[in-house]
């Protein structure tokens, strides 16, 4: 049993990916507790990757993230995807690798949650505990959850971002950071579908259709499938687009493997010629005010309009919001965090790890790798005597 009056060595806020990894790495002689608002650990891990958790990726570079690349490299150097895979292997989990280089649990995300259950003494986990306030007095952190208060010499903020409030997300990490005068870089939902302006409302009629595209957003070129949805556009390539898009236009090539010019003399109907779903080509023809006629009957002006499919530019209206976003972009500025320890440069023994920081990865296992790598660096420092 946890003695409430005892001063712990460490309190970890959040039993998600990063908090669980820190806890699993701590020496047995450390007195620590891990607090979570939910009634179970690893809620996001459980539903991630379609229930199989995309743990990491074969290829991981700082450019797969938004955030300070020097900071990211410092952390990944200490615990990269190979070390993560080795650690999983030691715990009897050999993930499956898919063609895209993504690693997933074999059968269920529970395989990884069970590793944490095995490595963390259950008596150190306090569930149904919503952290509402933190104070620091004379080198001791006071953590308040409702009427209960816990004390510790070190505090690890592993409380994640604002996405998926249904799974326990709160703004506590940002509140704590602000109360200790840390800078929070602008927060927004990311890895999320995009909403449309009136001009593109015709996309909504294509709900359920998917096609391969290339997207140019800011200085990035992204390839993958777009999915037309009732609320706007989604699919993996759009989720990644949402990471890099802030405002203004994006450019979509709806015919990434097809050139129109060599087919100008074709007698095929345009909607039959274009290698995209027929309903999509018909919707575009209507949008561009082109009759669906044989290709060789199109006027120069029509061909010019049709070429817009290769570089269709439009400004999305916004995104589907935190309830649908896989992650939160922005967060606690890494300028004020020591990349060797994950400790705050402003407050001794205060640590920030995982998604609460201003580092966000693409779809593909990059965010769990970040959560685990930053946790590993933090744990290495905590293992030393405080
Ligand atoms: C639907 C979905 C699918 C995803 N799939 C993948 C994937 O396949 N691969 C990938 O790399 N990433 C994926 N992600 C992103 C990934 O889940 C997160 O980036 C990662 O979990 C972040 O880890 P974390 O420890 O920082 O935060 P979290 O895992 O979110 O953990 C934070 C914990 O803090 C707790 N908490 C919050 N506020 C409080 C409070 N006030 N008091 C007490 N506890 C609190 C929360 O309940 C939560 O358990 C997915 C996300 C979602 C939403």
Coordinates of C-alpha atoms and ligand atoms in Angstrom, one line a residue:
X1 CA 0.0 0.0 0.0
X2 CA 1.1 3.5 -0.7
X3 CA 1.6 5.6 2.4
X4 CA 0.2 9.0 1.6
X5 CA 2.4 10.7 4.1
X6 CA 5.6 9.3 2.7
X7 CA 7.7 11.5 0.3
X8 CA 8.2 9.5 -2.8
X9 CA 11.3 9.6 -4.9
X10 CA 9.3 10.1 -8.1
X11 CA 5.7 10.8 -9.2
X12 CA 4.8 10.1 -12.8
X13 CA 1.7 11.8 -14.1
X14 CA 0.2 9.7 -16.9
X15 CA 0.1 5.9 -17.4
X16 CA 0.3 6.2 -21.2
X17 CA 3.2 5.2 -23.5
X18 CA 5.9 7.5 -22.0
X19 CA 4.8 7.3 -18.3
X20 CA 4.7 3.5 -18.5
X21 CA 8.1 3.3 -20.2
X22 CA 9.7 5.4 -17.5
X23 CA 8.1 3.4 -14.7
X24 CA 9.2 0.1 -16.3
X25 CA 12.8 1.2 -16.4
X26 CA 13.1 2.4 -12.8
X27 CA 15.2 0.4 -10.3
X28 CA 13.4 -1.6 -7.7
X29 CA 14.9 0.6 -4.9
X30 CA 13.1 3.8 -6.3
X31 CA 10.0 4.7 -4.5
X32 CA 7.6 5.9 -7.2
X33 CA 3.9 6.1 -8.1
X34 CA 2.3 6.6 -11.5
X35 CA -1.1 8.4 -11.5
X36 CA -3.7 8.2 -14.2
X37 CA -7.2 9.6 -14.6
X38 CA -8.4 6.4 -16.4
X39 CA -9.4 3.2 -14.8
X40 CA -6.8 1.3 -16.7
X41 CA -3.3 1.8 -18.1
X42 CA -2.3 2.4 -21.7
X43 CA -5.7 3.5 -23.1
X44 CA -4.3 5.0 -26.3
X45 CA -1.8 2.2 -26.8
X46 CA -4.8 -0.2 -26.7
X47 CA -6.8 1.4 -29.5
X48 CA -3.8 2.5 -31.6
X49 CA -2.8 1.1 -35.0
X50 CA -6.3 -0.4 -35.4
X51 CA -5.9 -2.4 -32.1
X52 CA -2.4 -3.6 -33.0
X53 CA -0.3 -0.6 -32.1
X54 CA 2.1 0.7 -34.7
X55 CA 5.0 0.7 -32.2
X56 CA 7.9 2.1 -34.4
X57 CA 9.3 2.2 -37.9
X58 CA 12.3 0.8 -39.7
X59 CA 13.4 4.2 -40.8
X60 CA 13.3 7.1 -38.3
X61 CA 14.8 10.5 -39.0
X62 CA 14.4 13.9 -37.3
X63 CA 12.7 15.0 -40.5
X64 CA 9.9 12.6 -39.7
X65 CA 9.0 15.0 -36.9
X66 CA 8.0 18.6 -36.4
X67 CA 10.2 20.0 -33.7
X68 CA 13.8 20.9 -33.0
X69 CA 15.9 18.4 -35.1
X70 CA 18.9 18.7 -32.8
X71 CA 16.8 17.9 -29.7
X72 CA 15.1 15.0 -31.5
X73 CA 18.5 13.5 -32.7
X74 CA 19.9 13.8 -29.1
X75 CA 17.0 11.7 -27.8
X76 CA 16.9 9.1 -30.7
X77 CA 20.6 8.6 -30.4
X78 CA 20.1 7.3 -26.8
X79 CA 17.2 5.0 -27.6
X80 CA 16.4 4.4 -31.3
X81 CA 14.1 2.0 -33.0
X82 CA 16.7 -0.9 -32.9
X83 CA 17.1 -0.5 -29.1
X84 CA 13.3 -0.4 -28.7
X85 CA 12.9 -3.6 -30.8
X86 CA 15.7 -5.3 -28.8
X87 CA 13.9 -4.3 -25.5
X88 CA 10.6 -5.7 -26.9
X89 CA 12.4 -8.9 -28.0
X90 CA 13.8 -9.3 -24.4
X91 CA 10.2 -9.1 -23.3
X92 CA 9.2 -11.8 -25.7
X93 CA 7.5 -9.5 -28.2
X94 CA 8.7 -9.7 -31.8
X95 CA 6.5 -7.2 -33.8
X96 CA 5.4 -7.8 -37.3
X97 CA 6.9 -5.6 -40.0
X98 CA 4.7 -4.4 -42.8
X99 CA 5.7 -3.4 -46.3
X100 CA 5.8 0.3 -45.3
X101 CA 8.4 -0.4 -42.6
X102 CA 5.9 0.0 -39.8
X103 CA 6.2 -2.4 -36.8
X104 CA 2.9 -3.7 -35.3
X105 CA 2.1 -6.1 -32.4
X106 CA 1.4 -9.5 -33.8
X107 CA -2.1 -10.0 -32.5
X108 CA -3.1 -7.1 -30.3
X109 CA -1.9 -4.0 -28.6
X110 CA -2.4 -5.8 -25.3
X111 CA 0.9 -7.6 -26.0
X112 CA 2.8 -4.3 -25.3
X113 CA 0.5 -3.3 -22.4
X114 CA 1.2 -6.7 -20.8
X115 CA 4.9 -6.0 -20.9
X116 CA 4.3 -2.9 -18.8
X117 CA 2.0 -4.8 -16.5
X118 CA 4.8 -7.4 -16.0
X119 CA 7.5 -4.8 -15.4
X120 CA 5.6 -2.4 -13.1
X121 CA 4.5 -3.4 -9.7
X122 CA 0.7 -2.9 -9.6
X123 CA 0.9 -1.3 -6.2
X124 CA 2.8 1.7 -7.7
X125 CA -0.1 2.4 -10.1
X126 CA -2.9 4.7 -8.9
X127 CA -5.9 4.8 -11.3
X128 CA -9.0 7.0 -11.4
X129 CA -6.9 9.8 -10.2
X130 CA -7.3 13.1 -11.9
X131 CA -4.3 15.4 -11.2
X132 CA -5.7 18.9 -10.8
X133 CA -2.9 20.9 -9.3
X134 CA 0.8 20.9 -8.6
X135 CA 2.9 23.0 -6.2
X136 CA 6.6 22.9 -5.3
X137 CA 7.7 23.8 -1.8
X138 CA 11.2 23.4 -0.4
X139 CA 12.3 20.9 -3.1
X140 CA 9.1 18.8 -2.7
X141 CA 6.4 18.5 -5.4
X142 CA 2.8 18.3 -4.1
X143 CA 0.5 16.6 -6.5
X144 CA -3.2 17.1 -5.9
X145 CA -5.9 14.6 -7.2
X146 CA -9.3 15.6 -5.8
X147 CA -9.0 15.4 -2.0
X148 CA -5.8 13.4 -2.1
X149 CA -2.3 14.8 -2.2
X150 CA 0.9 13.0 -3.0
X151 CA 4.5 14.2 -2.5
X152 CA 7.7 13.5 -4.3
X153 CA 11.3 14.8 -4.8
X154 CA 11.0 14.4 -8.6
X155 CA 8.0 14.9 -10.9
X156 CA 7.6 13.4 -14.4
X157 CA 4.9 15.0 -16.6
X158 CA 3.9 12.3 -19.0
X159 CA 0.4 13.4 -19.4
X160 CA 0.3 13.7 -23.2
X161 CA -1.6 16.2 -25.3
X162 CA -5.2 17.3 -25.8
X163 CA -6.2 14.7 -28.4
X164 CA -8.9 12.1 -27.7
X165 CA -10.3 13.6 -24.5
X166 CA -12.5 10.5 -24.4
X167 CA -9.4 8.5 -23.5
X168 CA -8.4 10.8 -20.6
X169 CA -6.6 13.6 -22.3
X170 CA -6.5 16.8 -20.3
X171 CA -4.5 20.1 -20.3
X172 CA -2.7 19.3 -17.0
X173 CA 0.7 19.0 -18.6
X174 CA 0.5 22.5 -20.2
X175 CA -1.0 23.9 -17.0
X176 CA 1.9 22.5 -15.0
X177 CA 4.4 23.9 -17.5
X178 CA 2.8 27.3 -17.5
X179 CA 2.7 27.4 -13.7
X180 CA 6.5 26.9 -13.7
X181 CA 6.9 29.6 -16.4
X182 CA 7.7 27.3 -19.2
X183 CA 6.9 28.4 -22.8
X184 CA 4.1 26.5 -24.6
X185 CA 4.4 26.6 -28.4
X186 CA 1.0 27.0 -30.2
X187 CA -1.2 23.9 -29.8
X188 CA -3.3 22.4 -32.5
X189 CA -4.9 19.1 -33.5
X190 CA -2.7 17.1 -35.9
X191 CA -2.8 13.7 -37.7
X192 CA -6.4 14.5 -38.4
X193 CA -8.8 15.0 -41.3
X194 CA -9.2 18.4 -43.0
X195 CA -12.4 20.3 -43.5
X196 CA -13.2 22.1 -46.7
X197 CA -14.2 25.5 -48.0
X198 CA -17.4 25.9 -50.0
X199 CA -15.6 25.6 -53.4
X200 CA -14.5 22.0 -52.5
X201 CA -17.8 20.9 -51.0
X202 CA -18.3 18.6 -54.0
X203 CA -15.6 16.4 -52.4
X204 CA -18.2 15.5 -49.7
X205 CA -20.4 13.8 -52.3
X206 CA -17.5 11.3 -52.8
X207 CA -17.6 10.1 -49.2
X208 CA -16.1 6.6 -48.9
X209 CA -14.0 6.9 -52.1
X210 CA -10.2 6.6 -51.8
X211 CA -7.4 7.1 -54.3
X212 CA -3.6 7.5 -54.4
X213 CA -2.3 11.1 -54.6
X214 CA 0.8 13.2 -54.1
X215 CA 0.4 16.3 -51.9
X216 CA 2.6 19.3 -51.7
X217 CA 2.3 21.1 -48.3
X218 CA 4.8 23.7 -47.2
X219 CA 8.2 22.3 -48.2
X220 CA 7.0 18.6 -48.0
X221 CA 5.9 16.2 -50.7
X222 CA 3.7 13.4 -49.4
X223 CA 2.4 10.3 -51.1
X224 CA -0.4 8.0 -50.1
X225 CA -4.2 7.5 -50.1
X226 CA -6.7 10.3 -49.7
X227 CA -10.1 9.2 -48.3
X228 CA -13.1 11.4 -49.1
X229 CA -15.2 11.7 -46.0
X230 CA -18.6 13.2 -45.0
X231 CA -16.9 15.9 -43.0
X232 CA -14.0 16.6 -45.5
X233 CA -10.9 14.7 -46.5
X234 CA -9.0 12.1 -44.6
X235 CA -6.8 9.1 -45.2
X236 CA -3.1 8.6 -44.2
X237 CA -1.7 11.2 -46.6
X238 CA -4.1 13.8 -45.3
X239 CA -3.3 13.0 -41.7
X240 CA 0.3 13.6 -42.5
X241 CA -0.6 16.8 -44.4
X242 CA -2.4 18.1 -41.3
X243 CA 1.0 17.9 -39.4
X244 CA 2.7 20.3 -41.8
X245 CA -0.2 22.5 -42.8
X246 CA -1.0 25.6 -40.8
X247 CA -2.9 27.8 -43.2
X248 CA -3.0 28.6 -47.0
X249 CA -3.1 26.3 -49.9
X250 CA -2.2 22.7 -50.3
X251 CA -1.6 21.2 -53.8
X252 CA -2.9 17.7 -54.7
X253 CA -1.8 15.7 -57.8
X254 CA -4.8 13.3 -58.3
X255 CA -3.0 11.6 -61.1
X256 CA 0.5 10.9 -59.6
X257 CA 1.4 8.1 -62.0
X258 CA -0.3 9.5 -65.2
X259 CA 0.5 12.2 -67.7
X260 CA -2.4 13.7 -69.6
X261 CA -0.5 15.1 -72.6
X262 CA 0.4 11.7 -74.3
X263 CA -3.3 10.8 -74.3
X264 CA -4.7 13.9 -76.0
X265 CA -5.5 12.0 -79.2
X266 CA -7.3 9.1 -77.4
X267 CA -10.8 8.3 -78.4
X268 CA -11.7 7.1 -74.9
X269 CA -14.2 9.1 -72.8
X270 CA -12.2 11.2 -70.3
X271 CA -13.9 9.5 -67.3
X272 CA -12.8 6.1 -68.7
X273 CA -9.3 7.3 -69.5
X274 CA -8.3 8.8 -66.1
X275 CA -6.9 6.1 -63.7
X276 CA -9.0 7.3 -60.8
X277 CA -12.4 6.1 -59.5
X278 CA -15.1 7.0 -62.1
X279 CA -17.2 8.9 -59.6
X280 CA -14.2 11.1 -58.8
X281 CA -13.4 11.9 -62.4
X282 CA -17.1 12.6 -63.1
X283 CA -17.2 15.0 -60.1
X284 CA -14.1 16.7 -61.2
X285 CA -15.3 17.1 -64.8
X286 CA -18.5 18.7 -63.4
X287 CA -16.5 21.0 -61.1
X288 CA -14.2 22.0 -64.0
X289 CA -17.2 22.5 -66.3
X290 CA -15.9 19.9 -68.9
X291 CA -18.3 17.6 -70.8
X292 CA -17.4 14.0 -70.4
X293 CA -16.5 13.4 -74.1
X294 CA -13.8 11.5 -76.0
X295 CA -10.4 12.9 -75.1
X296 CA -9.6 13.9 -78.6
X297 CA -12.7 16.1 -78.7
X298 CA -11.6 18.3 -75.8
X299 CA -10.7 21.9 -76.6
X300 CA -7.3 23.4 -75.6
X301 CA -9.1 25.2 -72.8
X302 CA -10.6 21.9 -71.6
X303 CA -7.2 20.2 -71.6
X304 CA -5.8 23.2 -69.7
X305 CA -8.6 22.8 -67.1
X306 CA -8.1 19.1 -66.9
X307 CA -4.4 19.5 -66.1
X308 CA -5.6 21.1 -62.8
X309 CA -6.1 17.5 -61.6
X310 CA -2.3 17.2 -61.6
X311 CA -1.9 20.3 -59.4
X312 CA -5.2 21.0 -57.7
X313 CA -4.6 23.8 -55.3
X314 CA -7.0 24.8 -52.5
X315 CA -6.9 26.1 -48.9
X316 CA -8.5 23.7 -46.5
X317 CA -10.9 25.4 -44.0
X318 CA -9.6 23.7 -40.8
X319 CA -9.5 20.2 -39.3
X320 CA -11.8 17.7 -37.6
X321 CA -10.6 18.8 -34.1
X322 CA -9.1 17.2 -31.0
X323 CA -11.8 14.6 -30.7
X324 CA -10.6 13.0 -33.9
X325 CA -6.9 14.0 -33.9
X326 CA -4.3 11.3 -33.2
X327 CA -1.9 13.9 -31.7
X328 CA -1.4 17.4 -30.5
X329 CA 1.0 19.6 -32.4
X330 CA 3.0 22.1 -30.4
X331 CA 3.6 21.9 -26.7
X332 CA 6.2 22.6 -24.0
X333 CA 9.2 24.3 -25.8
X334 CA 12.2 22.0 -26.0
X335 CA 14.5 25.0 -25.7
X336 CA 13.8 24.9 -21.9
X337 CA 14.4 21.1 -21.5
X338 CA 17.8 19.4 -21.2
X339 CA 18.0 16.8 -23.9
X340 CA 20.5 14.7 -21.9
X341 CA 18.0 14.2 -19.0
X342 CA 14.6 15.6 -20.1
X343 CA 14.7 17.8 -17.0
X344 CA 13.4 21.3 -17.0
X345 CA 16.1 23.9 -17.3
X346 CA 14.0 26.2 -15.1
X347 CA 12.9 23.8 -12.3
X348 CA 15.1 21.2 -10.7
X349 CA 13.8 17.6 -10.8
X350 CA 10.8 18.5 -13.0
X351 CA 10.7 16.4 -16.2
X352 CA 8.6 16.5 -19.4
X353 CA 8.4 13.6 -21.8
X354 CA 6.3 12.3 -24.7
X355 CA 3.6 14.2 -26.5
X356 CA 3.4 17.1 -24.0
X357 CA 6.6 18.4 -25.6
X358 CA 6.7 20.4 -28.8
X359 CA 7.7 17.3 -30.9
X360 CA 5.2 15.6 -33.2
X361 CA 5.8 12.7 -35.6
X362 CA 4.1 11.6 -38.8
X363 CA 1.8 8.5 -39.1
X364 CA 3.9 5.3 -39.0
X365 CA 5.0 4.6 -35.4
X366 CA 7.0 7.8 -34.9
X367 CA 4.9 9.1 -32.0
X368 CA 5.3 6.0 -29.9
X369 CA 9.0 5.9 -30.7
X370 CA 9.2 9.5 -29.4
X371 CA 7.3 8.7 -26.3
X372 CA 9.5 5.6 -25.5
X373 CA 12.8 7.3 -26.4
X374 CA 12.1 10.4 -24.4
X375 CA 11.0 8.2 -21.5
X376 CA 14.1 6.1 -21.7
X377 CA 16.4 9.2 -21.5
X378 CA 14.4 10.5 -18.5
X379 CA 14.5 7.1 -16.7
X380 CA 18.3 6.9 -17.2
X381 CA 18.6 10.1 -15.3
X382 CA 16.1 9.2 -12.6
X383 CA 18.0 6.0 -11.9
X384 CA 20.8 8.1 -10.6
X385 CA 20.4 9.2 -7.0
X386 CA 18.3 12.4 -6.7
Ligands
LIG1 C1 -6.6 6.8 -32.1 C2 -5.1 7.0 -32.0 C3 -4.3 6.1 -32.6 C4 -2.9 6.2 -32.5 N1 -2.1 5.3 -33.1 C5 -0.7 5.5 -33.1 C6 0.1 4.5 -33.6 O1 -0.3 3.4 -34.1 N2 1.5 4.7 -33.6 C7 2.0 5.8 -33.0 O2 3.2 6.0 -33.0 N3 1.2 6.7 -32.4 C8 -0.1 6.6 -32.4 N4 -1.0 7.5 -31.8 C9 -0.3 8.6 -31.0 C10 0.2 8.0 -29.7 O3 -0.9 7.3 -29.0 C11 0.6 9.2 -28.8 O4 1.5 10.0 -29.4 C12 1.3 8.6 -27.5 O5 0.4 7.8 -26.8 C13 1.8 9.7 -26.6 O6 2.3 9.2 -25.4 P1 2.3 10.0 -24.1 O7 2.7 9.1 -23.0 O8 3.0 11.3 -24.2 O9 0.7 10.3 -23.9 P2 -0.5 9.4 -23.7 O10 -0.2 8.0 -24.2 O11 -1.7 10.1 -24.2 O12 -0.6 9.2 -22.1 C14 -1.0 10.3 -21.2 C15 -1.7 9.7 -20.0 O13 -1.9 10.8 -19.1 C16 -3.2 10.7 -18.6 N5 -3.7 12.0 -18.1 C17 -3.9 13.1 -18.8 N6 -4.3 14.1 -18.0 C18 -4.3 13.6 -16.7 C19 -4.7 14.1 -15.5 N7 -5.1 15.4 -15.3 N8 -4.5 13.3 -14.4 C20 -4.1 12.0 -14.5 N9 -3.8 11.5 -15.7 C21 -3.9 12.2 -16.8 C22 -4.1 10.1 -19.7 O14 -5.2 9.4 -19.2 C23 -3.1 9.2 -20.4 O15 -3.2 7.9 -20.0 C24 -2.3 7.3 -31.8 C25 -3.2 8.2 -31.1 C26 -4.6 8.0 -31.2 C27 -5.5 9.0 -30.5

